[in-house]
Amino acid sequence: MKILLIGATGTLGTAVHKALAERGHEILTVGRSGGDLRYDFTDPARTAELYERAGRVDAVVSAAGSVPYKPVTEMAPEDYLAAFHGKALSQIDLVRQGIPRISERGSFTLITGVLAREPIPTGTAASMANGAVEAFVRAAAIEIAPQRINAVSPTVFTESLAKYGDFFPGMPPVDLADVARAYVRSVEGAQTGQVYAL
Amino acid sequence: MKILLIGATGTLGTAVHKALAERGHEILTVGRSGGDLRYDFTDPARTAELYERAGRVDAVVSAAGSVPYKPVTEMAPEDYLAAFHGKALSQIDLVRQGIPRISERGSFTLITGVLAREPIPTGTAASMANGAVEAFVRAAAIEIAPQRINAVSPTVFTESLAKYGDFFPGMPPVDLADVARAYVRSVEGAQTGQVYAL
């Protein structure tokens, strides 16, 4: 398949790229600062341009999203808006604009995260954005068939424990290779409206 | 308790008002077009003013939120933004600004809805907003203790079947009185971070 991979140069994106490439797919990498196509993910005006340049693809795979982390009492409305734009609307718009452009049986795979179900302090904006995307995925799935849409919702990566482990005390980490496998499952499988929690 | 009830004049708000009044609470009603205080819920700048006028309250209860319904292919980014402002950020800001203002053991009860878990066509923005609020509730709960926060997430009301029943084929409706009871449970109970799905 021809796959558009957003956030291709990040920690997760790199692992997803490797897993999809090993499966023989042709991958068009997209990143803010690297990849085949440069793209500011949070600007919906640029999404049309991205699809224009990419041409017809069979799967759109996202490993990109950013949200602010602060105690709830220090959050401003702008922080929740930044989280909404940076992880929810950005990915939703990728789907919205992709529906008429990708293959008839193409798929979308979005990234969310464990904070949708298991909160941590300073994580209200992240939880909110993840919850928004997961509910959107379930809802969009019943409208876009035979196109498909799923989310991958990982906990902290084993490879990122040194950096982020303190935020997830006692929570089992997940290997990047296993997260990447969930993307393969979404892209090559037949399920839709799923949230692959791992 | 002294309770601030947002969206007091709507179908749900009226039922919640009745249930809380029957329990002997003092209720300050807030509505866009009626109630003790008039308030445009989607303008965060007005929330400080609302709390200023309300004085110290023991519980903030929301039965207000609006989202657009359209096929996903007809949605614009503005529609998702309207849903985010109209149901998610509006309620989140009520919490954010309420934390330093309500009682030390006060509570927040927000409204979401069945579309967070059971989608219907044209409901992607509604699902998204509900999912955002439910994940926020779980996350905020662990930061604001001993203050509490819960969500009430009802399916279609029995009393609204004539108007909305066609959107929920075969789905069991819920009586407004049972939904109102969930608000009582949230306000008078001791649980936090819960989503009361009914």
Coordinates of C-alpha atoms in Angstrom, one line a residue:
Chain A
M1 CA 0.0 0.0 0.0
K2 CA 0.9 3.6 -0.4
I3 CA 0.9 5.1 3.1
L4 CA 1.1 8.7 4.3
L5 CA 2.9 8.8 7.6
I6 CA 2.5 12.0 9.6
G7 CA 5.0 12.7 12.4
A8 CA 7.4 10.3 10.7
T9 CA 10.6 11.6 12.3
G10 CA 9.5 11.4 16.0
T11 CA 10.3 8.5 18.4
L12 CA 7.0 6.8 17.6
G13 CA 6.9 7.8 13.9
T14 CA 10.4 6.3 13.3
A15 CA 9.3 2.9 14.8
V16 CA 6.0 3.0 12.8
H17 CA 8.0 3.8 9.7
K18 CA 10.3 0.8 10.3
A19 CA 7.4 -1.6 10.9
L20 CA 5.4 -0.5 7.9
A21 CA 8.5 -0.5 5.6
E22 CA 9.3 -4.1 6.7
R23 CA 5.8 -5.1 5.6
G24 CA 6.7 -3.9 2.1
H25 CA 4.6 -0.7 2.0
E26 CA 5.5 2.4 0.1
I27 CA 5.7 5.2 2.7
L28 CA 5.5 8.9 2.2
T29 CA 7.0 10.5 5.3
V30 CA 5.7 13.8 6.6
G31 CA 7.2 15.8 9.4
R32 CA 7.5 19.4 10.8
S33 CA 11.2 19.4 10.4
G34 CA 12.0 16.3 8.2
G35 CA 10.6 13.7 5.9
D36 CA 9.6 13.6 2.3
L37 CA 7.1 16.4 2.9
R38 CA 7.3 19.2 5.4
Y39 CA 4.0 20.1 7.1
D40 CA 2.7 22.1 10.0
F41 CA 0.2 19.7 11.2
T42 CA -1.9 22.2 13.2
D43 CA -2.7 24.4 10.3
P44 CA -5.8 22.9 8.5
A45 CA -5.2 25.2 5.5
R46 CA -2.0 23.2 4.9
T47 CA -3.8 19.8 5.0
A48 CA -5.3 20.2 1.5
E49 CA -1.9 21.1 0.2
L50 CA -0.4 18.0 1.8
Y51 CA -3.0 15.7 0.2
E52 CA -2.5 17.5 -3.1
R53 CA 1.2 16.8 -3.0
A54 CA 0.8 13.2 -1.7
G55 CA -1.5 12.1 -4.4
R56 CA -3.8 9.1 -3.8
V57 CA -2.9 7.0 -0.8
D58 CA -4.3 3.9 0.7
A59 CA -3.7 4.7 4.4
V60 CA -3.1 7.8 6.4
V61 CA -1.2 7.1 9.6
S62 CA -0.6 9.7 12.3
A63 CA 2.0 9.6 15.0
A64 CA 1.9 13.3 15.7
G65 CA 0.3 15.5 18.3
S66 CA 1.3 17.8 21.1
V67 CA -0.4 19.1 24.2
P68 CA 0.7 21.2 27.2
Y69 CA 1.2 19.7 30.7
K70 CA 0.4 21.8 33.7
P71 CA -1.5 21.5 37.0
V72 CA -5.2 22.1 36.3
T73 CA -5.1 25.2 38.4
E74 CA -2.4 26.7 36.2
M75 CA -4.1 25.8 32.9
A76 CA -5.6 28.7 30.9
P77 CA -8.4 28.3 28.3
E78 CA -5.6 28.8 25.7
D79 CA -3.9 25.7 27.0
Y80 CA -7.0 23.5 26.4
L81 CA -7.4 25.2 23.0
A82 CA -3.7 24.4 22.2
A83 CA -4.3 20.8 23.1
F84 CA -7.4 20.6 21.1
H85 CA -5.7 22.1 18.0
G86 CA -2.4 20.2 18.6
K87 CA -3.8 16.7 18.9
A88 CA -7.5 16.6 18.3
L89 CA -8.6 19.0 15.5
S90 CA -5.3 18.4 13.7
Q91 CA -5.9 14.7 13.4
I92 CA -9.7 15.1 12.8
D93 CA -9.0 17.4 9.9
L94 CA -6.6 14.9 8.5
V95 CA -9.5 12.5 8.4
R96 CA -12.1 15.0 7.2
Q97 CA -10.1 16.2 4.3
G98 CA -8.8 12.7 3.6
I99 CA -12.2 11.0 3.2
P100 CA -12.7 12.2 -0.4
R101 CA -9.1 11.8 -1.3
I102 CA -7.8 8.4 -0.1
S103 CA -8.7 5.0 -1.6
E104 CA -12.2 3.7 -1.5
R105 CA -11.2 1.1 1.1
G106 CA -8.4 3.2 2.6
S107 CA -7.9 3.7 6.3
F108 CA -6.9 6.3 8.9
T109 CA -4.9 5.4 12.0
L110 CA -4.7 8.1 14.7
I111 CA -2.6 8.4 17.8
T112 CA -4.1 9.0 21.3
G113 CA -2.7 7.7 24.6
V114 CA -3.2 6.1 27.9
L115 CA -4.2 9.3 29.6
A116 CA -7.6 9.0 28.0
R117 CA -8.3 6.2 30.5
E118 CA -5.6 6.5 33.2
P119 CA -4.9 10.1 34.2
I120 CA -1.8 11.6 35.7
P121 CA -1.3 14.9 37.4
T122 CA -0.7 17.8 35.0
G123 CA -2.5 15.7 32.3
T124 CA -6.0 17.2 32.1
A125 CA -5.4 18.7 28.6
A126 CA -3.7 15.6 27.3
S127 CA -6.6 13.4 28.7
M128 CA -9.1 15.7 27.2
A129 CA -7.5 15.6 23.7
N130 CA -7.1 11.9 23.8
G131 CA -10.7 11.4 24.9
A132 CA -11.9 13.7 22.1
V133 CA -10.0 11.7 19.4
E134 CA -11.0 8.3 20.7
A135 CA -14.7 9.2 20.7
F136 CA -14.3 10.8 17.2
V137 CA -12.8 7.6 15.9
R138 CA -15.7 5.5 17.1
A139 CA -18.2 8.0 15.6
A140 CA -16.4 8.6 12.3
A141 CA -16.1 4.8 11.7
I142 CA -19.8 4.3 11.2
E143 CA -20.0 7.1 8.7
I144 CA -17.0 6.5 6.4
A145 CA -17.3 2.7 5.7
P146 CA -15.9 1.0 3.6
Q147 CA -13.1 3.3 4.6
R148 CA -11.8 2.5 8.1
I149 CA -10.5 4.4 11.1
N150 CA -8.8 3.3 14.3
A151 CA -6.8 4.8 17.1
V152 CA -3.6 3.5 18.7
S153 CA -3.6 4.4 22.4
P154 CA -0.3 3.5 24.1
T155 CA 1.1 4.0 27.6
V156 CA 4.6 5.3 28.2
F157 CA 7.2 3.7 25.8
T158 CA 9.8 1.4 27.4
E159 CA 12.3 3.4 25.3
S160 CA 11.2 6.7 26.9
L161 CA 11.2 5.6 30.5
A162 CA 14.4 7.5 31.4
K163 CA 12.7 10.7 30.2
Y164 CA 9.1 10.2 31.2
G165 CA 9.0 7.2 33.6
D166 CA 8.5 9.4 36.7
F167 CA 5.2 10.5 35.4
F168 CA 3.9 6.9 35.2
P169 CA 4.9 5.3 38.6
G170 CA 4.1 1.6 38.6
M171 CA 2.5 1.6 35.2
P172 CA 3.7 -1.0 32.8
P173 CA 5.5 0.5 29.8
V174 CA 5.1 -0.7 26.3
D175 CA 7.8 -1.4 23.7
L176 CA 7.8 0.8 20.7
A177 CA 7.8 -2.3 18.5
D178 CA 4.5 -3.4 20.0
V179 CA 2.9 0.0 19.4
A180 CA 4.2 0.0 15.8
R181 CA 2.6 -3.5 15.4
A182 CA -0.8 -1.9 16.4
Y183 CA -0.4 0.4 13.4
V184 CA 0.2 -2.5 11.1
R185 CA -2.9 -4.2 12.6
S186 CA -5.0 -1.1 11.9
V187 CA -3.6 -0.5 8.3
E188 CA -3.7 -4.2 7.1
G189 CA -6.6 -5.5 9.2
A190 CA -10.3 -5.1 8.5
Q191 CA -11.4 -3.6 11.9
T192 CA -12.8 -0.1 12.2
G193 CA -13.8 2.2 15.1
Q194 CA -11.3 0.4 17.4
V195 CA -9.0 1.9 20.0
Y196 CA -6.0 -0.3 20.3
A197 CA -5.0 0.3 23.9
L198 CA -1.6 -1.0 24.9
Chain B
M1 CA -26.0 22.9 50.0
K2 CA -25.9 26.0 47.9
I3 CA -25.8 24.8 44.3
L4 CA -25.1 26.7 41.1
L5 CA -27.1 25.1 38.3
I6 CA -26.0 26.0 34.7
G7 CA -28.6 25.4 32.0
A8 CA -31.4 25.5 34.5
T9 CA -34.2 26.3 32.1
G10 CA -33.6 23.5 29.6
T11 CA -35.4 20.1 29.5
L12 CA -32.7 18.4 31.6
G13 CA -32.0 21.5 33.8
T14 CA -35.6 21.7 34.8
A15 CA -35.6 18.1 35.9
V16 CA -32.3 18.5 37.7
H17 CA -33.6 21.6 39.4
K18 CA -36.7 19.7 40.7
A19 CA -34.7 16.8 42.0
L20 CA -32.2 19.0 43.8
A21 CA -34.9 21.2 45.2
E22 CA -36.7 18.2 46.6
R23 CA -33.6 17.3 48.4
G24 CA -33.7 20.6 50.2
H25 CA -30.8 22.4 48.5
E26 CA -30.7 26.1 47.8
I27 CA -30.3 26.4 44.0
L28 CA -29.1 29.4 42.1
T29 CA -30.3 28.9 38.5
V30 CA -28.3 30.1 35.6
G31 CA -29.5 30.2 32.0
R32 CA -28.9 31.9 28.7
S33 CA -32.4 33.3 28.6
G34 CA -33.8 32.6 32.1
G35 CA -33.0 31.8 35.7
D36 CA -31.6 33.8 38.6
L37 CA -28.5 34.8 36.6
R38 CA -28.2 35.2 32.8
Y39 CA -25.0 33.9 31.4
D40 CA -23.5 33.1 28.0
F41 CA -21.9 29.8 28.9
T42 CA -19.5 29.8 25.9
D43 CA -17.7 33.0 26.9
P44 CA -15.0 32.2 29.5
A45 CA -14.7 36.0 30.3
R46 CA -18.2 35.8 31.7
T47 CA -17.4 32.8 34.0
A48 CA -15.5 34.9 36.5
E49 CA -18.4 37.3 36.6
L50 CA -20.8 34.5 37.2
Y51 CA -18.8 33.1 40.1
E52 CA -18.4 36.7 41.5
R53 CA -22.2 37.2 41.5
A54 CA -23.0 33.7 42.8
G55 CA -20.8 33.9 45.8
R56 CA -19.5 30.8 47.5
V57 CA -21.3 27.6 46.4
D58 CA -20.9 24.0 47.4
A59 CA -21.7 22.4 44.1
V60 CA -21.6 23.5 40.5
V61 CA -23.9 21.5 38.3
S62 CA -24.0 21.8 34.5
A63 CA -26.8 20.7 32.2
A64 CA -25.8 22.9 29.3
G65 CA -23.9 22.3 26.1
S66 CA -24.5 22.5 22.4
V67 CA -22.9 20.9 19.4
P68 CA -23.6 20.8 15.7
Y69 CA -24.9 17.7 14.0
K70 CA -23.9 17.0 10.4
P71 CA -22.4 14.2 8.3
V72 CA -18.7 14.0 8.8
T73 CA -18.1 14.9 5.2
E74 CA -20.1 18.2 5.7
M75 CA -18.3 19.2 8.9
A76 CA -15.9 22.1 8.7
P77 CA -13.1 22.7 11.2
E78 CA -15.3 25.5 12.6
D79 CA -18.0 22.9 13.5
Y80 CA -15.6 20.9 15.6
L81 CA -14.4 24.1 17.2
A82 CA -18.0 25.1 17.9
A83 CA -18.6 21.7 19.6
F84 CA -15.4 22.1 21.5
H85 CA -16.3 25.6 22.7
G86 CA -20.0 24.8 23.2
K87 CA -19.8 21.7 25.3
A88 CA -16.1 20.9 26.3
L89 CA -14.2 24.1 26.9
S90 CA -17.3 25.9 28.4
Q91 CA -17.7 23.2 31.0
I92 CA -13.9 22.8 31.6
D93 CA -13.6 26.5 32.2
L94 CA -16.5 26.3 34.7
V95 CA -14.3 23.8 36.6
R96 CA -11.0 25.6 36.2
Q97 CA -12.4 28.9 37.4
G98 CA -14.5 27.2 40.1
I99 CA -11.7 25.3 41.9
P100 CA -10.4 28.3 43.9
R101 CA -14.0 29.7 44.4
I102 CA -16.2 26.8 45.6
S103 CA -16.2 25.1 49.0
E104 CA -13.2 23.2 50.1
R105 CA -15.2 19.9 49.6
G106 CA -17.4 21.2 46.9
S107 CA -18.1 19.3 43.7
F108 CA -18.6 19.8 40.0
T109 CA -21.1 17.7 37.9
L110 CA -20.8 18.0 34.1
I111 CA -23.0 16.8 31.3
T112 CA -21.8 14.5 28.5
G113 CA -23.9 11.9 26.7
V114 CA -24.2 8.5 25.2
L115 CA -22.5 9.5 22.0
A116 CA -19.2 9.3 23.7
R117 CA -19.5 5.5 23.7
E118 CA -22.4 4.8 21.2
P119 CA -22.1 6.8 18.0
I120 CA -24.9 7.8 15.6
P121 CA -24.5 9.2 12.1
T122 CA -24.0 13.0 12.1
G123 CA -22.7 12.8 15.6
T124 CA -18.9 13.0 15.2
A125 CA -18.7 16.5 16.8
A126 CA -21.0 15.5 19.7
S127 CA -19.0 12.3 20.3
M128 CA -15.8 14.2 20.2
A129 CA -17.0 16.8 22.7
N130 CA -18.4 14.2 25.1
G131 CA -15.3 12.1 24.9
A132 CA -13.2 15.2 25.7
V133 CA -15.3 16.1 28.8
E134 CA -15.3 12.5 30.1
A135 CA -11.6 12.2 29.9
F136 CA -11.1 15.6 31.5
V137 CA -13.4 14.6 34.4
R138 CA -11.3 11.5 35.1
A139 CA -8.1 13.6 34.9
A140 CA -9.2 16.6 36.9
A141 CA -10.6 14.3 39.7
I142 CA -7.1 13.3 40.8
E143 CA -5.9 16.8 41.0
I144 CA -8.7 18.7 42.8
A145 CA -9.4 16.4 45.7
P146 CA -10.9 16.8 48.3
Q147 CA -13.1 18.7 45.8
R148 CA -14.9 16.2 43.5
I149 CA -15.9 16.0 39.8
N150 CA -18.2 13.6 37.9
A151 CA -20.0 13.5 34.6
V152 CA -23.5 12.4 33.9
S153 CA -23.7 10.7 30.5
P154 CA -27.3 9.9 29.5
T155 CA -28.8 8.4 26.4
V156 CA -31.9 9.9 24.7
F157 CA -34.5 11.0 27.2
T158 CA -37.9 9.1 27.3
E159 CA -39.5 12.6 27.3
S160 CA -37.6 13.6 24.1
L161 CA -38.4 10.4 22.1
A162 CA -40.9 12.2 19.9
K163 CA -38.3 14.7 18.8
Y164 CA -35.1 12.7 18.8
G165 CA -36.1 9.0 18.9
D166 CA -35.4 8.5 15.2
F167 CA -31.7 9.2 15.8
F168 CA -31.5 6.4 18.4
P169 CA -33.2 3.4 16.8
G170 CA -33.5 0.5 19.2
M171 CA -31.6 2.2 21.9
P172 CA -33.3 2.1 25.3
P173 CA -34.2 5.7 26.4
V174 CA -33.8 7.0 30.0
D175 CA -36.3 8.9 32.1
L176 CA -35.4 12.4 33.0
A177 CA -36.0 11.6 36.6
D178 CA -33.3 8.9 36.5
V179 CA -30.9 11.3 34.9
A180 CA -31.7 13.9 37.6
R181 CA -31.0 11.2 40.2
A182 CA -27.5 10.8 38.9
Y183 CA -26.9 14.5 39.6
V184 CA -28.1 14.0 43.2
R185 CA -25.7 11.0 43.4
S186 CA -22.8 13.1 42.2
V187 CA -23.6 16.1 44.4
E188 CA -24.4 14.3 47.6
G189 CA -22.3 11.2 47.2
A190 CA -18.5 10.9 47.8
Q191 CA -17.4 9.5 44.5
T192 CA -15.1 11.4 42.1
G193 CA -13.8 10.9 38.6
Q194 CA -16.9 8.9 37.7
V195 CA -18.9 9.0 34.5
Y196 CA -22.5 8.0 35.4
A197 CA -23.6 6.4 32.1
L198 CA -27.4 5.8 31.9

